[in-house]
Coordinates of C-alpha atoms in Angstrom, one line a residue:
M295 CA 87.8 -72.5 -72.0
G296 CA 90.9 -71.3 -73.4
V297 CA 93.5 -72.7 -70.5
K298 CA 96.1 -74.8 -70.9
V299 CA 97.1 -76.9 -67.7
D300 CA 99.0 -79.7 -66.2
V301 CA 96.8 -82.0 -64.6
I302 CA 98.4 -82.8 -60.7
C303 CA 96.4 -85.6 -59.8
K304 CA 92.9 -86.9 -59.6
I305 CA 90.7 -85.5 -56.7
G306 CA 87.7 -87.8 -57.1
V307 CA 84.1 -88.5 -59.1
V308 CA 81.1 -86.9 -57.7
S309 CA 77.8 -88.9 -59.1
D310 CA 74.6 -86.8 -57.9
Y311 CA 71.0 -86.7 -59.4
Y312 CA 68.6 -83.8 -59.8
N313 CA 65.2 -85.2 -59.6
L314 CA 63.5 -82.4 -60.3
I315 CA 64.6 -82.2 -63.8
H316 CA 65.4 -85.9 -64.0
R317 CA 69.3 -85.3 -64.7
H318 CA 72.2 -87.3 -63.9
N319 CA 75.6 -85.5 -63.6
I320 CA 79.1 -87.1 -63.1
N321 CA 81.8 -84.3 -62.1
N322 CA 85.5 -85.8 -62.5
Y323 CA 87.7 -83.3 -60.3
F324 CA 91.4 -82.6 -61.1
L325 CA 94.2 -80.7 -59.5
C326 CA 96.0 -78.8 -62.1
K327 CA 98.3 -75.9 -62.3
V328 CA 97.5 -73.3 -64.8
E329 CA 100.4 -72.8 -67.4
F330 CA 98.3 -70.1 -69.3
F331 CA 95.2 -68.6 -70.5
G332 CA 95.1 -68.2 -74.0
E333 CA 91.5 -67.8 -76.3
K334 CA 88.8 -69.5 -75.9
D335 CA 87.1 -71.5 -77.7
L336 CA 83.4 -72.3 -77.6
T337 CA 80.7 -73.4 -79.6
E338 CA 77.8 -71.7 -80.8
D339 CA 76.0 -73.4 -78.4
E340 CA 78.2 -72.5 -75.5
R341 CA 78.4 -69.1 -76.0
N342 CA 74.8 -68.2 -76.4
N343 CA 73.0 -71.3 -74.0
F344 CA 75.8 -71.8 -71.2
H345 CA 77.0 -68.6 -70.8
L346 CA 80.1 -69.8 -69.9
S347 CA 83.2 -67.6 -68.8
T348 CA 86.4 -68.2 -66.8
L349 CA 86.7 -67.3 -63.1
K350 CA 90.0 -66.7 -61.6
L351 CA 89.4 -66.7 -57.8
S352 CA 91.9 -67.7 -54.9
Y353 CA 90.7 -70.3 -52.4
E354 CA 89.4 -68.3 -49.5
E355 CA 87.4 -65.8 -52.6
A356 CA 85.6 -69.2 -54.0
V357 CA 84.8 -70.6 -50.5
R358 CA 83.2 -67.5 -50.0
E359 CA 81.4 -67.2 -53.2
Y360 CA 80.1 -70.9 -52.8
E361 CA 79.0 -70.1 -48.9
Y362 CA 77.3 -66.9 -50.3
R363 CA 75.5 -68.4 -53.1
S364 CA 74.1 -71.4 -50.6
N365 CA 71.1 -69.1 -49.5
T366 CA 69.2 -70.6 -52.6
R367 CA 68.3 -73.9 -53.2
L368 CA 70.1 -74.5 -56.5
G369 CA 73.2 -72.5 -54.6
K370 CA 73.2 -74.8 -51.9
I371 CA 73.2 -77.8 -54.2
I372 CA 76.4 -76.8 -55.7
A373 CA 78.1 -75.8 -52.4
N374 CA 77.6 -79.2 -51.2
R375 CA 78.9 -80.9 -54.1
E376 CA 81.8 -78.4 -54.8
L377 CA 83.1 -77.3 -51.5
P378 CA 84.0 -80.9 -50.5
V379 CA 86.0 -81.2 -53.4
L380 CA 88.0 -77.7 -53.2
H381 CA 88.8 -78.8 -49.3
R382 CA 89.8 -81.9 -50.9
A383 CA 91.9 -79.5 -53.6
K384 CA 93.5 -77.2 -50.5
E385 CA 94.7 -80.1 -48.7
I386 CA 96.1 -82.0 -51.2
I387 CA 98.2 -78.2 -52.1
D388 CA 99.4 -78.0 -48.4
I389 CA 100.5 -81.6 -47.7

């Protein structure tokens, strides 16, 4: 994604299974400090099929975005997975 970071700590792992699409995800979460944003080095598949992009949001903006998007079934699933991790990251930063 073109971002150089220093890893501060591992926040945790979330393992979830989506029955409707028979998909098992294992997500590893890390709290990182961004050193710099550089050029993206994406594969053709990442560019054409996943449409990956980098968002730079504050904690408050990210929480609002997850809450706003949780009005759809997929958005709710994603928010239920991501918001607790985001809140935990904020707790660690505020210590």
